[in-house]
Amino acid sequence: MTDKAMINKRDFLRKSILTGAGAVGATALATPYVKAQSQIKWRLQTYAGPALAEHVIKNSIDWFNKAANGEMVIELYTADQLVPQGELFRAVQSGTIDAAQSDDDSAAAPVDVKVFGAYFPLASRYSLDVPALWHWHGLKEIWEEAYAEIPGVTWLSSGAWDPCNFGTTKPINSLADLKGLRVYTFPTGGQFLSKFGVVPVSLPYEDVEPAIQTGELDGVCWCGITEMHTVGWANVLKYYLTNPVSGAWAGSYFVNTDKWNAVPEHLQQLYRLAIDSSHYYRQHWYWAGEAKYRNEGKLELTTVPAAEWKQVEDEAFKFWDEVASQSPRAAKVVDIIKKYNESMVKAGAPYRYS
C-alpha cells in the first residue's frame, strides 16, 4: 500500500469517527429533558387496630415503600383513625382516603356481595378455602363484576384471615349458653347469631376491651384465638369456644379509582405483589397462632358437643338460602359455596373430616 493510500485510509477513518461522535452528540442534545415524576403519596386505612395491623398489613406496606424506592409512599392508618369503620368504603369512594383494607361487610360497601365479606356463617372450614373460592371457583370474577358497578372504587383482591370463634367472660358449653350474650361481632355474623339469642353490639374497635372490663360486653365473636391474644382481649376474657362460626375471615383491598389510574403500571404491579405477600404472611401467622394459643394461651377452652352444634350448621344452610334470595348474584355466590363445600366433603381428609 502506498503512503498516499495509507493517508487517505487514515483520513477516512478519522472523519467517520468524528462524524459518528457528532451524530451521537447531536442525538443526545436533541432529546428533551424530562423532569422526574413527583412522589406519589397515599393514605390507607385498615380495619385493624395498631397491634393487629403490625401483622395483617403494616409489614407488607413497609416492604412496598422500600421497594418503591421513593417513587411512592403509602401512609398507613389503623381502625377509625381517619374515618369510622362504617364509613370506610365511602371515604375511599369520595377520595377522603386513597385506599383501604377491610371486609366488605363492616366497611358498608354498597354491593350485594358485601354479605359474604368477613365471616359468612360456616361457608369455609380453613383459611385456604378463601383463596381457593376466589381464584379457582369464580368469586374473583363475581367481585370484579359487582364493584365495576360502583363508581369511584376499584376492588383489587380478597384473602383469608383467621377463623371466627367466641371469646367470652362466661363459659359456653351448650347452645343455651348463647342466649343473652352481648358480643362484639360483624353485621352479617350478628344477624345470624341473633337466631340463637346472641345480642350483637356495635362499638369502635378501641372501645371493645374497656367494654368487656366494665361488663357492657360479655365477649367477642370477631376473630380467632391468635387475634384475641395479639390485641389484648385475652387479658380480659376467660373462655374460648372451639366450635367455629366460620373457618376464615374474607377481607379485601380497595382503592380510589382515580388515584389507582394515576399510578404507573409498574407500581400498580408492585402494590399487587405487596397484597399477595400480606395474604401469604397471614396464612402461616394465623395458622401457627391458632394452635399455639390453644395449647399455651390464657383462655380456658370449651366445646359444644358436635351433635348439638349441628343445629348451628343446619341453621347456617337456611341462612344461605335467605341470602341467595336477595339477588341473582347473591344466589350465584351461594351456589358456588354450596358446590365447593360438597366437593370438599367428597374429597375427604384433609379437606374435610367426617
PDB file of C-alpha atoms in Angstrom, residues 96-222:
ATOM      1  CA  THR A  96     -61.049  11.310  51.579  1.00  0.00           C
ATOM      2  CA  ILE A  97     -58.573   8.456  51.785  1.00  0.00           C
ATOM      3  CA  ASP A  98     -56.868   6.717  48.892  1.00  0.00           C
ATOM      4  CA  ALA A  99     -57.140   3.050  49.830  1.00  0.00           C
ATOM      5  CA  ALA A 100     -58.496   0.654  52.430  1.00  0.00           C
ATOM      6  CA  GLN A 101     -58.072  -2.851  53.763  1.00  0.00           C
ATOM      7  CA  SER A 102     -61.287  -4.264  55.201  1.00  0.00           C
ATOM      8  CA  ASP A 103     -64.051  -6.760  54.800  1.00  0.00           C
ATOM      9  CA  ASP A 104     -66.886  -5.575  52.577  1.00  0.00           C
ATOM     10  CA  ASP A 105     -69.446  -6.077  55.348  1.00  0.00           C
ATOM     11  CA  SER A 106     -68.221  -3.818  58.156  1.00  0.00           C
ATOM     12  CA  ALA A 107     -66.952  -1.187  55.700  1.00  0.00           C
ATOM     13  CA  ALA A 108     -70.533  -0.889  54.369  1.00  0.00           C
ATOM     14  CA  ALA A 109     -69.659  -1.493  50.739  1.00  0.00           C
ATOM     15  CA  PRO A 110     -72.801  -0.740  48.682  1.00  0.00           C
ATOM     16  CA  VAL A 111     -72.819  -4.046  46.794  1.00  0.00           C
ATOM     17  CA  ASP A 112     -74.970  -7.145  47.035  1.00  0.00           C
ATOM     18  CA  VAL A 113     -71.932  -9.325  47.726  1.00  0.00           C
ATOM     19  CA  LYS A 114     -70.877  -7.460  50.875  1.00  0.00           C
ATOM     20  CA  VAL A 115     -72.731 -10.025  52.982  1.00  0.00           C
ATOM     21  CA  PHE A 116     -70.104 -12.607  52.018  1.00  0.00           C
ATOM     22  CA  GLY A 117     -67.225 -10.485  53.309  1.00  0.00           C
ATOM     23  CA  ALA A 118     -65.920 -11.020  56.837  1.00  0.00           C
ATOM     24  CA  TYR A 119     -67.486 -14.229  58.196  1.00  0.00           C
ATOM     25  CA  PHE A 120     -70.277 -15.717  56.119  1.00  0.00           C
ATOM     26  CA  PRO A 121     -71.564 -18.367  58.562  1.00  0.00           C
ATOM     27  CA  LEU A 122     -69.851 -21.739  58.137  1.00  0.00           C
ATOM     28  CA  ALA A 123     -69.015 -21.091  54.474  1.00  0.00           C
ATOM     29  CA  SER A 124     -65.387 -22.076  54.984  1.00  0.00           C
ATOM     30  CA  ARG A 125     -63.597 -24.567  57.195  1.00  0.00           C
ATOM     31  CA  TYR A 126     -59.970 -23.498  56.703  1.00  0.00           C
ATOM     32  CA  SER A 127     -58.181 -20.338  55.623  1.00  0.00           C
ATOM     33  CA  LEU A 128     -57.151 -21.916  52.305  1.00  0.00           C
ATOM     34  CA  ASP A 129     -60.825 -22.208  51.375  1.00  0.00           C
ATOM     35  CA  VAL A 130     -60.978 -18.438  50.799  1.00  0.00           C
ATOM     36  CA  PRO A 131     -58.295 -18.091  48.096  1.00  0.00           C
ATOM     37  CA  ALA A 132     -59.475 -21.370  46.565  1.00  0.00           C
ATOM     38  CA  LEU A 133     -63.003 -19.963  46.230  1.00  0.00           C
ATOM     39  CA  TRP A 134     -61.841 -16.642  44.833  1.00  0.00           C
ATOM     40  CA  HIS A 135     -59.169 -17.827  42.447  1.00  0.00           C
ATOM     41  CA  TRP A 136     -60.402 -21.243  41.336  1.00  0.00           C
ATOM     42  CA  HIS A 137     -64.174 -21.242  41.780  1.00  0.00           C
ATOM     43  CA  GLY A 138     -65.218 -17.919  40.279  1.00  0.00           C
ATOM     44  CA  LEU A 139     -65.654 -15.492  43.163  1.00  0.00           C
ATOM     45  CA  LYS A 140     -62.895 -13.195  41.863  1.00  0.00           C
ATOM     46  CA  GLU A 141     -64.803 -12.574  38.647  1.00  0.00           C
ATOM     47  CA  ILE A 142     -68.045 -12.006  40.547  1.00  0.00           C
ATOM     48  CA  TRP A 143     -66.382  -9.432  42.820  1.00  0.00           C
ATOM     49  CA  GLU A 144     -64.895  -7.654  39.810  1.00  0.00           C
ATOM     50  CA  GLU A 145     -68.324  -7.542  38.202  1.00  0.00           C
ATOM     51  CA  ALA A 146     -70.036  -6.258  41.356  1.00  0.00           C
ATOM     52  CA  TYR A 147     -67.540  -3.484  42.060  1.00  0.00           C
ATOM     53  CA  ALA A 148     -67.406  -2.417  38.410  1.00  0.00           C
ATOM     54  CA  GLU A 149     -70.953  -1.143  39.006  1.00  0.00           C
ATOM     55  CA  ILE A 150     -69.799   1.141  41.836  1.00  0.00           C
ATOM     56  CA  PRO A 151     -68.220   4.426  40.679  1.00  0.00           C
ATOM     57  CA  GLY A 152     -65.029   5.682  42.264  1.00  0.00           C
ATOM     58  CA  VAL A 153     -63.734   2.474  43.861  1.00  0.00           C
ATOM     59  CA  THR A 154     -61.664  -0.371  42.431  1.00  0.00           C
ATOM     60  CA  TRP A 155     -61.646  -3.735  44.195  1.00  0.00           C
ATOM     61  CA  LEU A 156     -58.227  -5.371  43.929  1.00  0.00           C
ATOM     62  CA  SER A 157     -58.079  -8.570  45.959  1.00  0.00           C
ATOM     63  CA  SER A 158     -59.595 -10.720  48.694  1.00  0.00           C
ATOM     64  CA  GLY A 159     -57.728 -13.016  51.040  1.00  0.00           C
ATOM     65  CA  ALA A 160     -58.105 -15.052  54.214  1.00  0.00           C
ATOM     66  CA  TRP A 161     -57.582 -14.161  57.847  1.00  0.00           C
ATOM     67  CA  ASP A 162     -58.359 -16.210  60.969  1.00  0.00           C
ATOM     68  CA  PRO A 163     -61.411 -18.274  61.938  1.00  0.00           C
ATOM     69  CA  CYS A 164     -64.319 -16.804  63.909  1.00  0.00           C
ATOM     70  CA  ASN A 165     -64.884 -18.154  67.409  1.00  0.00           C
ATOM     71  CA  PHE A 166     -66.436 -16.893  70.618  1.00  0.00           C
ATOM     72  CA  GLY A 167     -64.187 -15.428  73.285  1.00  0.00           C
ATOM     73  CA  THR A 168     -66.253 -14.733  76.407  1.00  0.00           C
ATOM     74  CA  THR A 169     -66.269 -13.933  80.108  1.00  0.00           C
ATOM     75  CA  LYS A 170     -68.823 -16.705  80.651  1.00  0.00           C
ATOM     76  CA  PRO A 171     -68.368 -20.358  79.607  1.00  0.00           C
ATOM     77  CA  ILE A 172     -70.283 -21.724  76.606  1.00  0.00           C
ATOM     78  CA  ASN A 173     -70.936 -25.446  76.897  1.00  0.00           C
ATOM     79  CA  SER A 174     -74.297 -25.613  75.110  1.00  0.00           C
ATOM     80  CA  LEU A 175     -76.351 -23.546  72.699  1.00  0.00           C
ATOM     81  CA  ALA A 176     -78.482 -22.409  75.633  1.00  0.00           C
ATOM     82  CA  ASP A 177     -75.433 -20.528  76.953  1.00  0.00           C
ATOM     83  CA  LEU A 178     -75.537 -18.252  73.896  1.00  0.00           C
ATOM     84  CA  LYS A 179     -78.845 -16.687  74.883  1.00  0.00           C
ATOM     85  CA  GLY A 180     -78.478 -13.102  76.042  1.00  0.00           C
ATOM     86  CA  LEU A 181     -74.722 -12.908  75.394  1.00  0.00           C
ATOM     87  CA  ARG A 182     -73.743  -9.370  74.359  1.00  0.00           C
ATOM     88  CA  VAL A 183     -70.930  -9.735  71.868  1.00  0.00           C
ATOM     89  CA  TYR A 184     -68.925  -7.548  69.530  1.00  0.00           C
ATOM     90  CA  THR A 185     -69.268  -9.016  66.059  1.00  0.00           C
ATOM     91  CA  PHE A 186     -69.738  -8.272  62.356  1.00  0.00           C
ATOM     92  CA  PRO A 187     -73.079  -7.127  60.848  1.00  0.00           C
ATOM     93  CA  THR A 188     -73.874 -10.342  58.982  1.00  0.00           C
ATOM     94  CA  GLY A 189     -72.421 -12.529  61.722  1.00  0.00           C
ATOM     95  CA  GLY A 190     -74.564 -10.720  64.264  1.00  0.00           C
ATOM     96  CA  GLN A 191     -77.677 -11.176  62.140  1.00  0.00           C
ATOM     97  CA  PHE A 192     -77.054 -14.918  62.031  1.00  0.00           C
ATOM     98  CA  LEU A 193     -76.086 -15.331  65.685  1.00  0.00           C
ATOM     99  CA  SER A 194     -79.184 -13.475  66.849  1.00  0.00           C
ATOM    100  CA  LYS A 195     -81.118 -16.586  65.813  1.00  0.00           C
ATOM    101  CA  PHE A 196     -79.584 -18.235  68.886  1.00  0.00           C
ATOM    102  CA  GLY A 197     -80.295 -15.375  71.266  1.00  0.00           C
ATOM    103  CA  VAL A 198     -76.938 -13.587  70.902  1.00  0.00           C
ATOM    104  CA  VAL A 199     -77.171  -9.792  71.223  1.00  0.00           C
ATOM    105  CA  PRO A 200     -74.815  -8.151  68.674  1.00  0.00           C
ATOM    106  CA  VAL A 201     -73.176  -4.930  69.867  1.00  0.00           C
ATOM    107  CA  SER A 202     -71.516  -2.359  67.621  1.00  0.00           C
ATOM    108  CA  LEU A 203     -68.638  -0.334  69.093  1.00  0.00           C
ATOM    109  CA  PRO A 204     -65.492   1.449  67.887  1.00  0.00           C
ATOM    110  CA  TYR A 205     -62.675  -1.108  67.782  1.00  0.00           C
ATOM    111  CA  GLU A 206     -60.635   0.557  70.530  1.00  0.00           C
ATOM    112  CA  ASP A 207     -63.635   0.530  72.911  1.00  0.00           C
ATOM    113  CA  VAL A 208     -64.024  -3.246  72.899  1.00  0.00           C
ATOM    114  CA  GLU A 209     -61.552  -4.081  75.687  1.00  0.00           C
ATOM    115  CA  PRO A 210     -62.891  -1.443  78.121  1.00  0.00           C
ATOM    116  CA  ALA A 211     -66.452  -2.599  77.349  1.00  0.00           C
ATOM    117  CA  ILE A 212     -65.522  -6.163  78.322  1.00  0.00           C
ATOM    118  CA  GLN A 213     -63.918  -4.892  81.539  1.00  0.00           C
ATOM    119  CA  THR A 214     -66.997  -2.890  82.521  1.00  0.00           C
ATOM    120  CA  GLY A 215     -69.398  -5.707  81.641  1.00  0.00           C
ATOM    121  CA  GLU A 216     -71.009  -3.864  78.750  1.00  0.00           C
ATOM    122  CA  LEU A 217     -69.849  -6.772  76.601  1.00  0.00           C
ATOM    123  CA  ASP A 218     -69.837 -10.465  77.518  1.00  0.00           C
ATOM    124  CA  GLY A 219     -67.318 -11.166  74.811  1.00  0.00           C
ATOM    125  CA  VAL A 220     -66.477 -11.100  71.136  1.00  0.00           C
ATOM    126  CA  CYS A 221     -67.258 -13.202  68.093  1.00  0.00           C
ATOM    127  CA  TRP A 222     -64.887 -11.320  65.864  1.00  0.00           C
TER     128      TRP A 222
END
